[in-house]
Amino acid sequence: MQFLRRFGRAPVAQRACNSSVRRVPQKTSKSLSEIQKHLKDKIGGNLRTVIRVFHLFDYNQDGHIQQHEFRRILDNYCIHLTDKEFQ
């Protein structure tokens, strides 16, 4: 979360995200449409900050980031997915 503070104000949900709830086992997996809606709800109002974060993680400036870094960005936005959901 420290890198987000450098590039913009962190969303309220992100500041409230508690690392102790990371990777809590879920009873059921979310569908792709549920995951998409969740992403839209979390980052829709903070698009400028999200774009800055993606540029920050684009180390070689080719317009792409690696999967593990993308997952870290999602975790920082309190979007916790199981390994299966992430794939």
JSON list of C-alpha atoms in Angstrom, two decimals, residues 37-76:
[
{"chain": "A", "resi": 37, "resn": "LYS", "atom": "CA", "xyz": [-18.41, -6.76, -11.06]},
{"chain": "A", "resi": 38, "resn": "HIS", "atom": "CA", "xyz": [-16.26, -6.78, -7.92]},
{"chain": "A", "resi": 39, "resn": "LEU", "atom": "CA", "xyz": [-13.33, -5.33, -9.87]},
{"chain": "A", "resi": 40, "resn": "LYS", "atom": "CA", "xyz": [-15.52, -2.63, -11.38]},
{"chain": "A", "resi": 41, "resn": "ASP", "atom": "CA", "xyz": [-16.94, -1.70, -7.97]},
{"chain": "A", "resi": 42, "resn": "LYS", "atom": "CA", "xyz": [-13.51, -1.53, -6.33]},
{"chain": "A", "resi": 43, "resn": "ILE", "atom": "CA", "xyz": [-11.50, 0.33, -8.96]},
{"chain": "A", "resi": 44, "resn": "GLY", "atom": "CA", "xyz": [-14.11, 2.09, -11.09]},
{"chain": "A", "resi": 45, "resn": "GLY", "atom": "CA", "xyz": [-13.96, 5.35, -9.15]},
{"chain": "A", "resi": 46, "resn": "ASN", "atom": "CA", "xyz": [-10.18, 5.32, -8.81]},
{"chain": "A", "resi": 47, "resn": "LEU", "atom": "CA", "xyz": [-9.15, 4.79, -12.41]},
{"chain": "A", "resi": 48, "resn": "ARG", "atom": "CA", "xyz": [-6.35, 7.36, -12.38]},
{"chain": "A", "resi": 49, "resn": "THR", "atom": "CA", "xyz": [-4.73, 5.75, -9.36]},
{"chain": "A", "resi": 50, "resn": "VAL", "atom": "CA", "xyz": [-5.08, 2.29, -10.91]},
{"chain": "A", "resi": 51, "resn": "ILE", "atom": "CA", "xyz": [-3.44, 3.48, -14.13]},
{"chain": "A", "resi": 52, "resn": "ARG", "atom": "CA", "xyz": [-0.56, 4.97, -12.14]},
{"chain": "A", "resi": 53, "resn": "VAL", "atom": "CA", "xyz": [-0.11, 1.69, -10.28]},
{"chain": "A", "resi": 54, "resn": "PHE", "atom": "CA", "xyz": [-0.02, -0.28, -13.54]},
{"chain": "A", "resi": 55, "resn": "HIS", "atom": "CA", "xyz": [2.59, 2.11, -14.95]},
{"chain": "A", "resi": 56, "resn": "LEU", "atom": "CA", "xyz": [4.60, 1.72, -11.76]},
{"chain": "A", "resi": 57, "resn": "PHE", "atom": "CA", "xyz": [4.70, -2.07, -12.15]},
{"chain": "A", "resi": 58, "resn": "ASP", "atom": "CA", "xyz": [5.48, -1.95, -15.89]},
{"chain": "A", "resi": 59, "resn": "TYR", "atom": "CA", "xyz": [9.20, -2.22, -15.23]},
{"chain": "A", "resi": 60, "resn": "ASN", "atom": "CA", "xyz": [10.36, -2.49, -18.84]},
{"chain": "A", "resi": 61, "resn": "GLN", "atom": "CA", "xyz": [7.79, 0.04, -20.14]},
{"chain": "A", "resi": 62, "resn": "ASP", "atom": "CA", "xyz": [6.30, -2.39, -22.69]},
{"chain": "A", "resi": 63, "resn": "GLY", "atom": "CA", "xyz": [2.69, -1.86, -21.57]},
{"chain": "A", "resi": 64, "resn": "HIS", "atom": "CA", "xyz": [2.50, -5.16, -19.66]},
{"chain": "A", "resi": 65, "resn": "ILE", "atom": "CA", "xyz": [2.89, -6.33, -16.06]},
{"chain": "A", "resi": 66, "resn": "GLN", "atom": "CA", "xyz": [3.58, -9.83, -14.78]},
{"chain": "A", "resi": 67, "resn": "GLN", "atom": "CA", "xyz": [0.81, -12.00, -13.32]},
{"chain": "A", "resi": 68, "resn": "HIS", "atom": "CA", "xyz": [2.23, -12.08, -9.79]},
{"chain": "A", "resi": 69, "resn": "GLU", "atom": "CA", "xyz": [2.44, -8.28, -9.76]},
{"chain": "A", "resi": 70, "resn": "PHE", "atom": "CA", "xyz": [-1.14, -8.00, -11.00]},
{"chain": "A", "resi": 71, "resn": "ARG", "atom": "CA", "xyz": [-2.24, -10.25, -8.16]},
{"chain": "A", "resi": 72, "resn": "ARG", "atom": "CA", "xyz": [-0.40, -8.04, -5.70]},
{"chain": "A", "resi": 73, "resn": "ILE", "atom": "CA", "xyz": [-2.21, -4.99, -7.07]},
{"chain": "A", "resi": 74, "resn": "LEU", "atom": "CA", "xyz": [-5.55, -6.79, -6.63]},
{"chain": "A", "resi": 75, "resn": "ASP", "atom": "CA", "xyz": [-4.64, -7.72, -3.06]},
{"chain": "A", "resi": 76, "resn": "ASN", "atom": "CA", "xyz": [-3.79, -4.09, -2.32]}
]
